[in-house]
Short mmCIF file of C-alpha atoms in Angstrom, two decimals:
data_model
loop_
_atom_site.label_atom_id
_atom_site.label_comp_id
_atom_site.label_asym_id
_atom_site.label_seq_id
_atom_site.Cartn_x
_atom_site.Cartn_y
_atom_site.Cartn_z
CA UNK A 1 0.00 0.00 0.00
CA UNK A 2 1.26 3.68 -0.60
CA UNK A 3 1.47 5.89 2.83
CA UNK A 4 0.29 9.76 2.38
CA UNK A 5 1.43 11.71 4.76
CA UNK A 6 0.18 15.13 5.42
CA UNK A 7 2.10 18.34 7.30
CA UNK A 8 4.88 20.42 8.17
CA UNK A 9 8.35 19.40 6.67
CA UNK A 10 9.46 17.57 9.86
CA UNK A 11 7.22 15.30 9.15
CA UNK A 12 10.00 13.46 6.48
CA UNK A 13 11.39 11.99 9.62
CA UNK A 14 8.51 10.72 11.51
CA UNK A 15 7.66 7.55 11.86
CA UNK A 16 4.26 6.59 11.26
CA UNK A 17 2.98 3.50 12.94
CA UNK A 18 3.86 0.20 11.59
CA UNK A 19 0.36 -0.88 10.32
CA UNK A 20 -0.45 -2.03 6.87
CA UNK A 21 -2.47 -0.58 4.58
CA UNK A 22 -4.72 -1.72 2.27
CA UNK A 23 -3.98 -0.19 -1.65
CA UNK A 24 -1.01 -0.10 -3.59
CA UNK A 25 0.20 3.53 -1.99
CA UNK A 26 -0.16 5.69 1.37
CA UNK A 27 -0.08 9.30 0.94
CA UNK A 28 0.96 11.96 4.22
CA UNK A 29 -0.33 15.75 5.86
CA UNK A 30 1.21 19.40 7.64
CA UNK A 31 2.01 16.45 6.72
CA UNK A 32 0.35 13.95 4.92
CA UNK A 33 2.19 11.07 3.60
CA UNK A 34 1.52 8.20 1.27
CA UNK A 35 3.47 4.75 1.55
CA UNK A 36 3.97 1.78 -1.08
CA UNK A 37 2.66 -2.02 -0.05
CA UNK A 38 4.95 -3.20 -2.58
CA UNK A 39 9.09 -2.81 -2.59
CA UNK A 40 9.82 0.02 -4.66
CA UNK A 41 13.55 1.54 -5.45
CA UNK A 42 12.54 4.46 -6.46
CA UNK A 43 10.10 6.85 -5.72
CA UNK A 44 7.43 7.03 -9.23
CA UNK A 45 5.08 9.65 -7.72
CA UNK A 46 5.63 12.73 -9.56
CA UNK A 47 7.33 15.51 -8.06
CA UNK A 48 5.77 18.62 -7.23
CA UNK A 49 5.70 21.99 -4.99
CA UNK A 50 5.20 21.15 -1.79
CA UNK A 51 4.91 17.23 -2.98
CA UNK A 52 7.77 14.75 -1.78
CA UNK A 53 7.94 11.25 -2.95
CA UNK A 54 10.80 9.04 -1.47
CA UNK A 55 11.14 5.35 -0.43
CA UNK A 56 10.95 4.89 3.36
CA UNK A 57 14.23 2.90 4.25
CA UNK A 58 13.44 0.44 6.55
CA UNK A 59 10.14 -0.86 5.13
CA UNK A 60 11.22 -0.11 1.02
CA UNK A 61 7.71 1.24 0.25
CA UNK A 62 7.06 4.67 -1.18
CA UNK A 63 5.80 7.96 0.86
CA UNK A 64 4.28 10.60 -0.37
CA UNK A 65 5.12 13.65 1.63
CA UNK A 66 2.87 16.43 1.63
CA UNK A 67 4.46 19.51 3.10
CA UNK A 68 1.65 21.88 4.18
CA UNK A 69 0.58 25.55 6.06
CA UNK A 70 -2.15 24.78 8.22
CA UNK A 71 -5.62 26.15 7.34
CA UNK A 72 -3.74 27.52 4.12
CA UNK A 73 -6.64 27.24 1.20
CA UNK A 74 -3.59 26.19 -1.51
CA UNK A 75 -2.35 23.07 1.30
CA UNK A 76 -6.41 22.68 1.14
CA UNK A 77 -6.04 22.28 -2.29
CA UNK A 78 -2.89 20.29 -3.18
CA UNK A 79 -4.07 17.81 0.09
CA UNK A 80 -7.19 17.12 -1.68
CA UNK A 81 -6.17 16.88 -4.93
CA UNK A 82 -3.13 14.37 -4.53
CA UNK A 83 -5.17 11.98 -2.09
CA UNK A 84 -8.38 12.42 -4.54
CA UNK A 85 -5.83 11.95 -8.08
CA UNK A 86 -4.33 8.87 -5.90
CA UNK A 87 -7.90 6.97 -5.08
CA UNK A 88 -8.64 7.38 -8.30
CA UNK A 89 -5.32 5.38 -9.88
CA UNK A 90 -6.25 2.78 -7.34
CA UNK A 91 -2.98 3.81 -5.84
CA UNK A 92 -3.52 5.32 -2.17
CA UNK A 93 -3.38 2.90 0.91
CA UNK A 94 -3.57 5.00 3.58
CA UNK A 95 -3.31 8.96 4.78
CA UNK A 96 -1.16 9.33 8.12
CA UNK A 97 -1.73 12.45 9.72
CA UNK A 98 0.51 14.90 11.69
CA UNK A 99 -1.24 14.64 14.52
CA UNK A 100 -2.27 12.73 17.96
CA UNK A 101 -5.55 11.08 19.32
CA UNK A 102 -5.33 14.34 21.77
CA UNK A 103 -5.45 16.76 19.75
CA UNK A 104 -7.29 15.22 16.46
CA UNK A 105 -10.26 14.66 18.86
CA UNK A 106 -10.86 18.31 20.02
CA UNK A 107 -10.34 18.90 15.84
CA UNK A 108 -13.68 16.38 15.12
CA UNK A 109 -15.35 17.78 18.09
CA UNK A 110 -15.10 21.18 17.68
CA UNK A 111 -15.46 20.73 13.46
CA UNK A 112 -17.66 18.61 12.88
CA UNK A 113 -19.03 18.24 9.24
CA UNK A 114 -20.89 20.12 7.49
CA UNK A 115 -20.77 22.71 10.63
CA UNK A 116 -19.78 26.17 9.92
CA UNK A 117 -16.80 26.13 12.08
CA UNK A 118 -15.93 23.14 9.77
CA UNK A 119 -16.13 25.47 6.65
CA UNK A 120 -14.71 28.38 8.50
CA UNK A 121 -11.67 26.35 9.43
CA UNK A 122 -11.43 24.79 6.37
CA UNK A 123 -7.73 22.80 6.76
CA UNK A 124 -5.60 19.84 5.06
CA UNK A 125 -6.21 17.21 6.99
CA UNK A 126 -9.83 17.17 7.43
CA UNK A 127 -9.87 17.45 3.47
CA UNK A 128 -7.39 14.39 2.83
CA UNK A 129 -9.41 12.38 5.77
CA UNK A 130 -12.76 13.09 4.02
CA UNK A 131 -11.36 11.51 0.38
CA UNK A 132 -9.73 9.02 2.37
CA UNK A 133 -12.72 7.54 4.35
CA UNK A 134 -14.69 8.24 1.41
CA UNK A 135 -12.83 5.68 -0.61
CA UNK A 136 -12.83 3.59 2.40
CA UNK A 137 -9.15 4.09 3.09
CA UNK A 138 -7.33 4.25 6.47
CA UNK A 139 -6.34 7.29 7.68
CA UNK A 140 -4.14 6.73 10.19
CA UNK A 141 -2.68 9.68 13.35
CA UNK A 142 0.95 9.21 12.99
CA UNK A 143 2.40 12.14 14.93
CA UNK A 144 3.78 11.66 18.96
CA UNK A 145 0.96 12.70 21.99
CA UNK A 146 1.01 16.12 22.46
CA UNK A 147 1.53 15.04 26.40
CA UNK A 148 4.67 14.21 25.31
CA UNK A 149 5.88 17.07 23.27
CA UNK A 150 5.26 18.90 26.28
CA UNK A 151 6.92 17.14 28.88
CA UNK A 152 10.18 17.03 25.98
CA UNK A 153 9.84 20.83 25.23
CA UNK A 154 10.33 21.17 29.80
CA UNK A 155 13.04 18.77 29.57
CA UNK A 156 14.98 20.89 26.88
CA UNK A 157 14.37 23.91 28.02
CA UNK A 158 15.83 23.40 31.58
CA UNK A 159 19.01 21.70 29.49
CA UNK A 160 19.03 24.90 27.90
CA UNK A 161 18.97 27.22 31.01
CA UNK A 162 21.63 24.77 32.36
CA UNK A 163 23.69 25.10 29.47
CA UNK A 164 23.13 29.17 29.67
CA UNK A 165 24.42 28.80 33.22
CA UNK A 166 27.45 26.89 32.46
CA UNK A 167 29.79 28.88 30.12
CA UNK A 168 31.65 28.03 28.01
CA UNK A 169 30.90 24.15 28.16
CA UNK A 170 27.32 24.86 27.93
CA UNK A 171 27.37 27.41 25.37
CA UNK A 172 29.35 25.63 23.53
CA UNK A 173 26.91 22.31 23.76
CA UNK A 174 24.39 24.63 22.70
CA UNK A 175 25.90 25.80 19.30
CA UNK A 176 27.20 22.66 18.73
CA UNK A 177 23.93 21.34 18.56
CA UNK A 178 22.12 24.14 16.66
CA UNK A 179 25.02 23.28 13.62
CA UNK A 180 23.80 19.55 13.94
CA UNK A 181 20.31 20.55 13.85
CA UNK A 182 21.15 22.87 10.30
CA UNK A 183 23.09 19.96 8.86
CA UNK A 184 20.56 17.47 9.67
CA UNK A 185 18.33 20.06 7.80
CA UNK A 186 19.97 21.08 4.81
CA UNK A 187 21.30 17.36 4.07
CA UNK A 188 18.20 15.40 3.90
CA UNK A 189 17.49 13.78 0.55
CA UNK A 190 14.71 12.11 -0.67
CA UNK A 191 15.08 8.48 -0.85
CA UNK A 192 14.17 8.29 -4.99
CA UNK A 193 17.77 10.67 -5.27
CA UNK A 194 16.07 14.37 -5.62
CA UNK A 195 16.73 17.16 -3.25
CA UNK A 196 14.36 17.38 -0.53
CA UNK A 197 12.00 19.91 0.66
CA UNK A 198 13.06 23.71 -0.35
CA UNK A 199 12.50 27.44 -0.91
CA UNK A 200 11.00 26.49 -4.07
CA UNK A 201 8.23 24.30 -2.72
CA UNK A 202 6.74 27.47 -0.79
CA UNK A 203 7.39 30.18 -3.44
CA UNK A 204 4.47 29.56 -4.71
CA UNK A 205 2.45 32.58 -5.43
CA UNK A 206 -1.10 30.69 -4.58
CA UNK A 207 0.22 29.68 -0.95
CA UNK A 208 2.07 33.02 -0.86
CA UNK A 209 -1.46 34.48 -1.35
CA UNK A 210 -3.64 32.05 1.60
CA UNK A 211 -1.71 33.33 4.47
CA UNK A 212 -3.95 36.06 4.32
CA UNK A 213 -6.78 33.19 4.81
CA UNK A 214 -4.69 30.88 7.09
CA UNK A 215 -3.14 33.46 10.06
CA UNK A 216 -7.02 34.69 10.31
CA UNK A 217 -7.74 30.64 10.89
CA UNK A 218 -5.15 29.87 12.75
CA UNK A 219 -5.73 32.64 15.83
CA UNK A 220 -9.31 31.91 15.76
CA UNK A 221 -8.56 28.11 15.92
CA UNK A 222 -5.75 29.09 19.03
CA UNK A 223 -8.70 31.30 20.86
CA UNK A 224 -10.77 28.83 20.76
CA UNK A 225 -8.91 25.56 21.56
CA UNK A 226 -6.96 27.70 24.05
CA UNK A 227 -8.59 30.68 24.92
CA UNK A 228 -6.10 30.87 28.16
CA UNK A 229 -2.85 31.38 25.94
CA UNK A 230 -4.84 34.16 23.94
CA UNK A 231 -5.43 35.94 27.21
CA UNK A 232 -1.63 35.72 28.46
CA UNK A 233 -0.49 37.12 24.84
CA UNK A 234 -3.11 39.80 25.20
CA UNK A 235 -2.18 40.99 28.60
CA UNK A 236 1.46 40.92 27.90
CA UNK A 237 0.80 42.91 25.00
CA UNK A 238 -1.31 45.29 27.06
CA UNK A 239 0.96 45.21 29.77
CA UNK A 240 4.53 46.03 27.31
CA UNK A 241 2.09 48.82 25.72
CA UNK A 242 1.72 50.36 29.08
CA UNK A 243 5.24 50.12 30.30
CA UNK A 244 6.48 52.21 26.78
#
């Protein structure tokens, strides 16, 4: 089966859970991917903005990367298109998304469908899960709890503070891991031999265009998930105004 994975560009390194998919391809979201059932040595998907086909390693089936901006009508698009142009080339296996049980529940109950918060926060992986399911494919939430990303993003930052505390051995643990990070970032390849995600992947003048759509979507998806981190940003902004 093909994987489609659907997301941010990260997502080329997650690991979606090992479950098999029914099709011939699985497609990914911000990510979505896509995976091949069958061996493959290269990638065959064609390549496109924001569109990265490579052959996962360890398993030898092809991914479809879909590198995405959240609520962004062009990721809308280019989700729903590839997943719908894949079902219909009896191609797509699955969609993983980049996202956890946690969080993809509050999505479903807040946006349900055909509600108008689910047209007003129109986004890419609702619209790959809706051609997915309705070609009776799995979709499939391959990205860590967010429980976990929090308790990881306390244990770094204290290593961090630690590291500010300690110079030079800590500053220099610091920078030398901010070089691996940019090397692990600039060298990733695709597995079918093409360059991986770049600049020309989001200089696209349609996506270019939907962030005036998307950062609209985004704060009123943030108010009203978290309304508590949209008071603390509003107070501190109050509260700096004030102080000038």
């Amino acid at each position: 089966s093909l994987q489609l994975h659907l997301g941010s560009p990260r997502a080329v390194a997650a690991k979606p859970p090992r479950r098999e998919a029914r099709g011939s391809r699985v497609a990914g979201l911000p990510w979505v991917a896509i995976a091949a059932g069958t061996v493959a040595r290269r990638a065959t998907t064609r390549r496109e903005q924001q569109v990265l086909p490579f052959v996962e390693p360890q398993s030898g089936r092809e991914v479809v990367l879909i590198a995405s901006v959240h609520f962004n009508p062009q990721s809308v698009e280019k989700a729903t298109s590839v997943t719908g142009r894949l079902v219909e080339e009896e191609q797509l296996g699955a969609v993983v998304l980049e996202t956890c049980p946690t969080r993809w529940k509050k999505v479903e109950s807040m946006q349900q469908p055909g509600s108008p918060l689910r047209a007003i926060l129109d986004n890419e992986m609702q619209a790959a899960e809706d051609v997915a399911k309705g070609a009776g494919k799995e979709v499939v939430l391959g990205d860590q709890r967010i429980e976990d990303l929090f308790q990881q993003i306390g244990i770094a930052w204290k290593e961090a503070l630690d590291d500010l505390m300690d110079p030079p051995n800590g500053w220099w643990r610091t920078g030398v891991e901010i070089l691996q990070g940019l090397q692990l970032l600039f060298e990733r390849k695709s597995s079918g031999g093409g360059a991986g995600l770049g600049l020309w992947d989001f200089a696209d003048p349609k996506l270019i265009a939907g962030f005036a759509v998307a950062v609209p979507r985004y704060l009123l998806s943030t108010a009203l998930k978290a309304p508590t981190l949209i008071l603390v940003v509003v107070g501190l902004y109050i509260f700096s105004s004030l102080v000038a």
